């Protein structure tokens, strides 16, 4: 018997990059999935979900918006589990409060309040980010290992105007506080920059970081980021949901590398492509650091190597005609 047979779970923001893979793997495991989207009539948001194996029998679409109070009440009612993945993932915006912070913080509170109203909900999986761990004032150097005990300082992020990071850190704080106070079991996923094949037809923010390197950009960012494959992220969500002994946060990161190294890998893989070989500034390269894999391993995650993830995302771009190679 499959692990999800007879179980109903909700995935918020189901049309998104990570959530689409979560939905795919949940359907594969036999779950009935209640998928929330803002506009179920938009084929670009739902067609790829409706085509998934098992969707005809076990996928139900619901309209819900993070910013509407009570929007998730009816869909969560009767669910065994909730995967709260919806959040605005934007790096260009006019007003961080309304575009990023409110959907993340008010939206998350809205979803967890709906969970509290449904006694059927046995566990909530919150999609957070490694951004909620990295910014605590401690230096990050190649010997430093970031792990689940690291927490970003939201005051620092506010002062620095790091709005996405601030929104995710605040959202994780409100979610864990509310869920703890209301005695609702939860786990938190803290993925690094997520790449790999796209199921959805439209480009998402983290995929765009790689696409930018393939579309004629002359420079790369002076930044060292952690990277992880979207399939590992989705699997970790479901393993953490199913494993009764799972608890707390899970850092999900295969490797931290600087863009100079990432572009070297891409150049070796695609020698005919124009990949930038100049850094965007003259400052010393931002240092790398490590992210602990120990806790993720307890979920059975053996991370897909970054080289493979890059290959997969570039092939996906080709297939979707985002690049002509
Ligand atoms: P994505 O493809 O942009 O998906 C985000 C989803 O959130 C979209 O489906 C969107 O729904 C939904 N959403 C946004 N605003 C909403 C609102 N007001 N009401 C309801 N839904 C709303 O992003 P992703 O990369 O898959 O990210 C998914 C989650 O993982 C986010 O919580 C993100 O912070 C986290 N994360 C992502 C990465 C990464 O590198 N990708 C890394 C760490 C953590 P519509 O389709 O209806 O617009």
GROMACS .gro file of C-alpha atoms and ligand atoms in nm:
model
  373
    1UNK     CA    1   0.000   0.000   0.000
    2UNK     CA    2   0.126   0.352  -0.081
    3UNK     CA    3   0.203   0.581   0.215
    4UNK     CA    4  -0.056   0.842   0.118
    5UNK     CA    5  -0.352   0.620   0.038
    6UNK     CA    6  -0.670   0.743   0.204
    7UNK     CA    7  -0.502   1.062   0.329
    8UNK     CA    8  -0.604   1.414   0.228
    9UNK     CA    9  -0.348   1.693   0.237
   10UNK     CA   10  -0.350   2.060   0.136
   11UNK     CA   11  -0.069   2.233  -0.056
   12UNK     CA   12  -0.084   2.614  -0.059
   13UNK     CA   13   0.052   2.803  -0.362
   14UNK     CA   14   0.041   2.474  -0.551
   15UNK     CA   15   0.119   2.620  -0.892
   16UNK     CA   16   0.463   2.740  -0.779
   17UNK     CA   17   0.801   2.587  -0.862
   18UNK     CA   18   0.861   2.392  -0.538
   19UNK     CA   19   0.493   2.323  -0.465
   20UNK     CA   20   0.433   2.169  -0.809
   21UNK     CA   21   0.697   1.905  -0.730
   22UNK     CA   22   0.547   1.853  -0.384
   23UNK     CA   23   0.207   1.793  -0.549
   24UNK     CA   24   0.361   1.555  -0.805
   25UNK     CA   25   0.534   1.344  -0.539
   26UNK     CA   26   0.228   1.346  -0.309
   27UNK     CA   27   0.012   1.215  -0.594
   28UNK     CA   28   0.277   0.949  -0.667
   29UNK     CA   29   0.254   0.837  -0.304
   30UNK     CA   30  -0.124   0.800  -0.326
   31UNK     CA   31  -0.236   1.114  -0.142
   32UNK     CA   32  -0.548   1.309  -0.228
   33UNK     CA   33  -0.423   1.664  -0.277
   34UNK     CA   34  -0.621   1.982  -0.223
   35UNK     CA   35  -0.416   2.236  -0.411
   36UNK     CA   36  -0.472   2.607  -0.356
   37UNK     CA   37  -0.405   2.861  -0.630
   38UNK     CA   38  -0.504   3.223  -0.662
   39UNK     CA   39  -0.662   3.179  -1.002
   40UNK     CA   40  -0.776   2.825  -1.086
   41UNK     CA   41  -0.908   2.948  -1.422
   42UNK     CA   42  -0.559   3.044  -1.542
   43UNK     CA   43  -0.423   2.751  -1.750
   44UNK     CA   44  -0.064   2.869  -1.691
   45UNK     CA   45  -0.116   2.810  -1.321
   46UNK     CA   46  -0.301   2.480  -1.329
   47UNK     CA   47  -0.259   2.287  -1.655
   48UNK     CA   48   0.076   2.137  -1.552
   49UNK     CA   49  -0.083   2.017  -1.226
   50UNK     CA   50  -0.388   1.870  -1.397
   51UNK     CA   51  -0.157   1.667  -1.627
   52UNK     CA   52   0.027   1.497  -1.337
   53UNK     CA   53  -0.014   1.122  -1.286
   54UNK     CA   54  -0.302   1.063  -1.046
   55UNK     CA   55  -0.436   1.420  -1.084
   56UNK     CA   56  -0.757   1.310  -1.251
   57UNK     CA   57  -0.846   1.089  -0.959
   58UNK     CA   58  -0.693   1.268  -0.662
   59UNK     CA   59  -0.617   1.637  -0.731
   60UNK     CA   60  -0.867   1.903  -0.634
   61UNK     CA   61  -0.811   2.272  -0.706
   62UNK     CA   62  -0.924   2.547  -0.470
   63UNK     CA   63  -0.907   2.924  -0.499
   64UNK     CA   64  -0.738   3.091  -0.202
   65UNK     CA   65  -0.542   3.409  -0.140
   66UNK     CA   66  -0.295   3.460   0.144
   67UNK     CA   67  -0.419   3.813   0.198
   68UNK     CA   68  -0.785   3.719   0.247
   69UNK     CA   69  -0.863   3.623   0.602
   70UNK     CA   70  -1.034   3.287   0.630
   71UNK     CA   71  -0.954   3.208   0.265
   72UNK     CA   72  -0.802   2.871   0.358
   73UNK     CA   73  -1.062   2.762   0.617
   74UNK     CA   74  -1.279   2.543   0.397
   75UNK     CA   75  -0.996   2.381   0.201
   76UNK     CA   76  -0.800   2.287   0.514
   77UNK     CA   77  -1.109   2.159   0.695
   78UNK     CA   78  -1.079   1.779   0.704
   79UNK     CA   79  -0.717   1.761   0.583
   80UNK     CA   80  -0.467   1.535   0.762
   81UNK     CA   81  -0.173   1.756   0.674
   82UNK     CA   82  -0.094   2.098   0.531
   83UNK     CA   83   0.208   2.199   0.323
   84UNK     CA   84   0.228   2.577   0.345
   85UNK     CA   85   0.444   2.675   0.051
   86UNK     CA   86   0.274   2.988  -0.084
   87UNK     CA   87   0.468   3.311  -0.043
   88UNK     CA   88   0.567   3.594  -0.270
   89UNK     CA   89   0.914   3.521  -0.409
   90UNK     CA   90   1.015   3.855  -0.559
   91UNK     CA   91   1.346   4.034  -0.584
   92UNK     CA   92   1.215   4.335  -0.774
   93UNK     CA   93   0.921   4.519  -0.618
   94UNK     CA   94   0.782   4.867  -0.548
   95UNK     CA   95   0.647   4.821  -0.200
   96UNK     CA   96   0.802   4.547   0.016
   97UNK     CA   97   0.532   4.571   0.282
   98UNK     CA   98   0.234   4.494   0.059
   99UNK     CA   99   0.410   4.281  -0.201
  100UNK     CA  100   0.639   4.066   0.018
  101UNK     CA  101   0.594   4.106   0.392
  102UNK     CA  102   0.214   4.097   0.415
  103UNK     CA  103   0.170   3.783   0.199
  104UNK     CA  104   0.445   3.611   0.396
  105UNK     CA  105   0.355   3.715   0.751
  106UNK     CA  106  -0.020   3.786   0.744
  107UNK     CA  107  -0.064   3.507   0.489
  108UNK     CA  108   0.118   3.251   0.701
  109UNK     CA  109  -0.081   3.350   1.007
  110UNK     CA  110  -0.396   3.316   0.802
  111UNK     CA  111  -0.302   2.961   0.697
  112UNK     CA  112  -0.198   2.842   1.044
  113UNK     CA  113  -0.517   2.989   1.193
  114UNK     CA  114  -0.715   2.778   0.947
  115UNK     CA  115  -0.511   2.475   1.062
  116UNK     CA  116  -0.608   2.549   1.423
  117UNK     CA  117  -0.975   2.546   1.322
  118UNK     CA  118  -0.947   2.195   1.177
  119UNK     CA  119  -0.883   1.921   1.436
  120UNK     CA  120  -0.814   1.676   1.151
  121UNK     CA  121  -0.475   1.846   1.082
  122UNK     CA  122  -0.204   1.632   1.239
  123UNK     CA  123   0.106   1.808   1.104
  124UNK     CA  124   0.190   2.129   0.921
  125UNK     CA  125   0.496   2.153   0.696
  126UNK     CA  126   0.608   2.516   0.666
  127UNK     CA  127   0.823   2.607   0.365
  128UNK     CA  128   1.065   2.857   0.505
  129UNK     CA  129   1.415   2.933   0.371
  130UNK     CA  130   1.782   2.910   0.458
  131UNK     CA  131   1.753   3.291   0.465
  132UNK     CA  132   1.594   3.256   0.810
  133UNK     CA  133   1.922   3.107   0.941
  134UNK     CA  134   2.207   3.289   0.770
  135UNK     CA  135   2.183   3.646   0.899
  136UNK     CA  136   2.262   3.639   1.270
  137UNK     CA  137   2.570   3.860   1.265
  138UNK     CA  138   2.814   3.568   1.288
  139UNK     CA  139   3.081   3.570   1.015
  140UNK     CA  140   3.042   3.311   0.741
  141UNK     CA  141   3.376   3.169   0.623
  142UNK     CA  142   3.471   2.839   0.456
  143UNK     CA  143   3.521   2.664   0.795
  144UNK     CA  144   3.186   2.777   0.939
  145UNK     CA  145   2.903   2.525   0.934
  146UNK     CA  146   2.552   2.674   0.941
  147UNK     CA  147   2.295   2.441   1.091
  148UNK     CA  148   1.938   2.437   1.224
  149UNK     CA  149   2.041   2.619   1.545
  150UNK     CA  150   2.115   2.935   1.345
  151UNK     CA  151   1.841   3.202   1.338
  152UNK     CA  152   1.849   3.524   1.137
  153UNK     CA  153   1.794   3.847   1.323
  154UNK     CA  154   1.484   4.016   1.182
  155UNK     CA  155   1.581   4.361   1.321
  156UNK     CA  156   1.912   4.339   1.134
  157UNK     CA  157   1.732   4.235   0.812
  158UNK     CA  158   1.486   4.525   0.848
  159UNK     CA  159   1.772   4.773   0.898
  160UNK     CA  160   1.954   4.631   0.595
  161UNK     CA  161   1.633   4.645   0.388
  162UNK     CA  162   1.675   4.277   0.301
  163UNK     CA  163   1.301   4.250   0.249
  164UNK     CA  164   1.265   3.895   0.117
  165UNK     CA  165   1.487   3.760   0.394
  166UNK     CA  166   1.300   3.973   0.648
  167UNK     CA  167   0.962   3.849   0.524
  168UNK     CA  168   1.065   3.481   0.542
  169UNK     CA  169   1.228   3.520   0.886
  170UNK     CA  170   0.922   3.696   1.027
  171UNK     CA  171   0.689   3.442   0.866
  172UNK     CA  172   0.877   3.150   1.022
  173UNK     CA  173   0.869   3.327   1.360
  174UNK     CA  174   0.493   3.385   1.354
  175UNK     CA  175   0.420   3.036   1.222
  176UNK     CA  176   0.625   2.849   1.482
  177UNK     CA  177   0.496   3.069   1.767
  178UNK     CA  178   0.132   3.020   1.669
  179UNK     CA  179   0.166   2.646   1.602
  180UNK     CA  180   0.351   2.588   1.930
  181UNK     CA  181   0.099   2.790   2.131
  182UNK     CA  182  -0.188   2.602   1.970
  183UNK     CA  183  -0.029   2.262   2.019
  184UNK     CA  184  -0.018   2.182   1.649
  185UNK     CA  185   0.263   1.955   1.532
  186UNK     CA  186   0.486   2.110   1.264
  187UNK     CA  187   0.816   2.087   1.078
  188UNK     CA  188   0.999   2.366   0.897
  189UNK     CA  189   1.187   2.331   0.568
  190UNK     CA  190   1.479   2.569   0.513
  191UNK     CA  191   1.590   2.526   0.152
  192UNK     CA  192   1.881   2.706  -0.010
  193UNK     CA  193   1.844   2.850  -0.362
  194UNK     CA  194   1.640   2.586  -0.536
  195UNK     CA  195   1.711   2.478  -0.893
  196UNK     CA  196   1.642   2.179  -1.119
  197UNK     CA  197   1.366   2.097  -1.368
  198UNK     CA  198   1.060   2.324  -1.393
  199UNK     CA  199   0.714   2.169  -1.405
  200UNK     CA  200   0.533   2.502  -1.437
  201UNK     CA  201   0.542   2.690  -1.770
  202UNK     CA  202   0.648   3.027  -1.626
  203UNK     CA  203   0.986   3.129  -1.493
  204UNK     CA  204   1.023   3.158  -1.113
  205UNK     CA  205   1.268   3.373  -0.916
  206UNK     CA  206   1.536   3.118  -0.825
  207UNK     CA  207   1.542   2.964  -1.175
  208UNK     CA  208   1.592   3.313  -1.312
  209UNK     CA  209   1.923   3.338  -1.123
  210UNK     CA  210   2.059   3.065  -1.351
  211UNK     CA  211   1.880   3.184  -1.667
  212UNK     CA  212   2.041   3.527  -1.624
  213UNK     CA  213   2.381   3.363  -1.669
  214UNK     CA  214   2.278   3.209  -2.001
  215UNK     CA  215   2.106   3.503  -2.163
  216UNK     CA  216   2.397   3.728  -2.250
  217UNK     CA  217   2.475   3.882  -1.911
  218UNK     CA  218   2.833   4.015  -1.906
  219UNK     CA  219   2.894   3.981  -1.534
  220UNK     CA  220   2.806   3.748  -1.248
  221UNK     CA  221   2.706   3.851  -0.895
  222UNK     CA  222   2.967   3.873  -0.624
  223UNK     CA  223   2.779   3.631  -0.402
  224UNK     CA  224   2.817   3.284  -0.255
  225UNK     CA  225   2.483   3.103  -0.231
  226UNK     CA  226   2.376   2.759  -0.117
  227UNK     CA  227   2.209   2.548  -0.388
  228UNK     CA  228   1.973   2.250  -0.377
  229UNK     CA  229   1.769   2.045  -0.623
  230UNK     CA  230   1.392   2.105  -0.627
  231UNK     CA  231   1.326   1.728  -0.621
  232UNK     CA  232   1.526   1.694  -0.298
  233UNK     CA  233   1.337   1.988  -0.149
  234UNK     CA  234   0.999   1.836  -0.241
  235UNK     CA  235   1.097   1.492  -0.115
  236UNK     CA  236   1.223   1.638   0.213
  237UNK     CA  237   0.885   1.807   0.264
  238UNK     CA  238   0.702   1.476   0.228
  239UNK     CA  239   0.952   1.268   0.427
  240UNK     CA  240   0.932   1.522   0.710
  241UNK     CA  241   0.553   1.502   0.694
  242UNK     CA  242   0.545   1.122   0.703
  243UNK     CA  243   0.826   1.059   0.955
  244UNK     CA  244   0.667   1.068   1.298
  245UNK     CA  245   1.003   1.143   1.461
  246UNK     CA  246   1.073   1.448   1.242
  247UNK     CA  247   1.061   1.781   1.423
  248UNK     CA  248   1.183   2.139   1.405
  249UNK     CA  249   1.381   2.286   1.118
  250UNK     CA  250   1.566   2.118   0.829
  251UNK     CA  251   1.841   2.295   0.635
  252UNK     CA  252   1.836   2.177   0.274
  253UNK     CA  253   2.152   2.259   0.082
  254UNK     CA  254   2.378   2.046  -0.136
  255UNK     CA  255   2.665   2.295  -0.166
  256UNK     CA  256   2.756   2.659  -0.118
  257UNK     CA  257   2.952   2.809  -0.403
  258UNK     CA  258   3.035   3.151  -0.538
  259UNK     CA  259   2.893   3.257  -0.875
  260UNK     CA  260   3.249   3.252  -1.015
  261UNK     CA  261   3.256   2.876  -0.954
  262UNK     CA  262   2.897   2.824  -1.070
  263UNK     CA  263   2.979   2.993  -1.401
  264UNK     CA  264   3.293   2.774  -1.432
  265UNK     CA  265   3.078   2.462  -1.399
  266UNK     CA  266   2.830   2.592  -1.659
  267UNK     CA  267   3.116   2.679  -1.897
  268UNK     CA  268   3.261   2.328  -1.867
  269UNK     CA  269   2.917   2.175  -1.933
  270UNK     CA  270   2.820   2.408  -2.219
  271UNK     CA  271   3.148   2.525  -2.380
  272UNK     CA  272   2.977   2.692  -2.675
  273UNK     CA  273   2.763   2.918  -2.457
  274UNK     CA  274   2.843   3.279  -2.368
  275UNK     CA  275   2.869   3.259  -1.990
  276UNK     CA  276   2.989   3.568  -1.801
  277UNK     CA  277   3.348   3.550  -1.675
  278UNK     CA  278   3.364   3.889  -1.501
  279UNK     CA  279   3.241   3.973  -1.154
  280UNK     CA  280   2.994   4.260  -1.120
  281UNK     CA  281   3.227   4.444  -0.879
  282UNK     CA  282   3.598   4.467  -0.791
  283UNK     CA  283   3.559   4.371  -0.426
  284UNK     CA  284   3.710   4.049  -0.286
  285UNK     CA  285   3.486   3.751  -0.358
  286UNK     CA  286   3.223   3.686  -0.094
  287UNK     CA  287   3.341   3.388   0.111
  288UNK     CA  288   3.172   3.051   0.098
  289UNK     CA  289   3.057   2.860   0.404
  290UNK     CA  290   2.908   2.520   0.476
  291UNK     CA  291   2.556   2.410   0.556
  292UNK     CA  292   2.509   2.099   0.767
  293UNK     CA  293   2.348   1.802   0.591
  294UNK     CA  294   2.320   1.592   0.907
  295UNK     CA  295   1.957   1.659   0.989
  296UNK     CA  296   1.843   1.632   0.625
  297UNK     CA  297   2.012   1.291   0.612
  298UNK     CA  298   1.782   1.168   0.890
  299UNK     CA  299   1.497   1.216   0.639
  300UNK     CA  300   1.683   0.991   0.394
  301UNK     CA  301   1.781   1.280   0.166
  302UNK     CA  302   2.100   1.217  -0.030
  303UNK     CA  303   2.144   1.542  -0.212
  304UNK     CA  304   2.159   1.544  -0.592
  305UNK     CA  305   2.497   1.696  -0.691
  306UNK     CA  306   2.488   2.059  -0.800
  307UNK     CA  307   2.631   1.971  -1.144
  308UNK     CA  308   2.331   1.747  -1.210
  309UNK     CA  309   2.086   2.012  -1.087
  310UNK     CA  310   2.243   2.269  -1.319
  311UNK     CA  311   2.225   2.031  -1.613
  312UNK     CA  312   1.859   1.959  -1.534
  313UNK     CA  313   1.760   2.324  -1.515
  314UNK     CA  314   1.943   2.417  -1.836
  315UNK     CA  315   1.778   2.125  -2.018
  316UNK     CA  316   1.443   2.240  -1.878
  317UNK     CA  317   1.509   2.594  -2.009
  318UNK     CA  318   1.584   2.447  -2.352
  319UNK     CA  319   1.268   2.239  -2.353
  320UNK     CA  320   1.057   2.541  -2.251
  321UNK     CA  321   1.240   2.762  -2.503
  322UNK     CA  322   1.364   3.010  -2.240
  323UNK     CA  323   1.702   2.975  -2.412
  324UNK     CA  324   1.800   2.875  -2.761
  325UNK     CA  325   2.115   2.665  -2.734
  326LIG     P1  326   0.706   3.045  -0.682
  326LIG     O1  327   0.726   2.952  -0.794
  326LIG     O2  328   0.707   3.191  -0.709
  326LIG     O3  329   0.574   3.004  -0.605
  326LIG     C1  330   0.520   3.083  -0.506
  326LIG     C2  331   0.372   3.056  -0.496
  326LIG     O4  332   0.316   3.140  -0.396
  326LIG     C3  333   0.299   3.082  -0.626
  326LIG     O5  334   0.233   2.965  -0.665
  326LIG     C4  335   0.201   3.192  -0.590
  326LIG     O6  336   0.071   3.170  -0.636
  326LIG     C5  337   0.193   3.182  -0.441
  326LIG     N1  338   0.153   3.313  -0.388
  326LIG     C6  339   0.220   3.428  -0.393
  326LIG     N2  340   0.146   3.525  -0.338
  326LIG     C7  341   0.029   3.469  -0.301
  326LIG     C8  342  -0.090   3.516  -0.240
  326LIG     N3  343  -0.106   3.645  -0.208
  326LIG     N4  344  -0.189   3.429  -0.217
  326LIG     C9  345  -0.177   3.299  -0.250
  326LIG     N5  346  -0.067   3.248  -0.308
  326LIG    C10  347   0.033   3.333  -0.332
  326LIG     O7  348   0.817   3.023  -0.570
  326LIG     P2  349   0.898   2.894  -0.519
  326LIG     O8  350   1.037   2.919  -0.556
  326LIG     O9  351   0.831   2.769  -0.558
  326LIG    O10  352   0.885   2.915  -0.363
  326LIG    C11  353   0.791   2.842  -0.286
  326LIG    C12  354   0.823   2.861  -0.139
  326LIG    O11  355   0.956   2.817  -0.113
  326LIG    C13  356   0.816   3.005  -0.091
  326LIG    O12  357   0.766   3.004   0.039
  326LIG    C14  358   0.963   3.048  -0.092
  326LIG    O13  359   0.987   3.153  -0.002
  326LIG    C15  360   1.030   2.919  -0.049
  326LIG     N6  361   1.170   2.906  -0.090
  326LIG    C16  362   1.203   2.911  -0.222
  326LIG    C17  363   1.337   2.895  -0.258
  326LIG    C18  364   1.382   2.900  -0.401
  326LIG    O14  365   1.503   2.912  -0.425
  326LIG     N7  366   1.293   2.883  -0.498
  326LIG    C19  367   1.434   2.875  -0.159
  326LIG    C20  368   1.396   2.871  -0.027
  326LIG    C21  369   1.262   2.886   0.007
  326LIG     P3  370   0.014   3.215  -0.777
  326LIG    O15  371   0.070   3.113  -0.870
  326LIG    O16  372  -0.131   3.207  -0.761
  326LIG    O17  373   0.069   3.351  -0.806
   0.00000   0.00000   0.00000
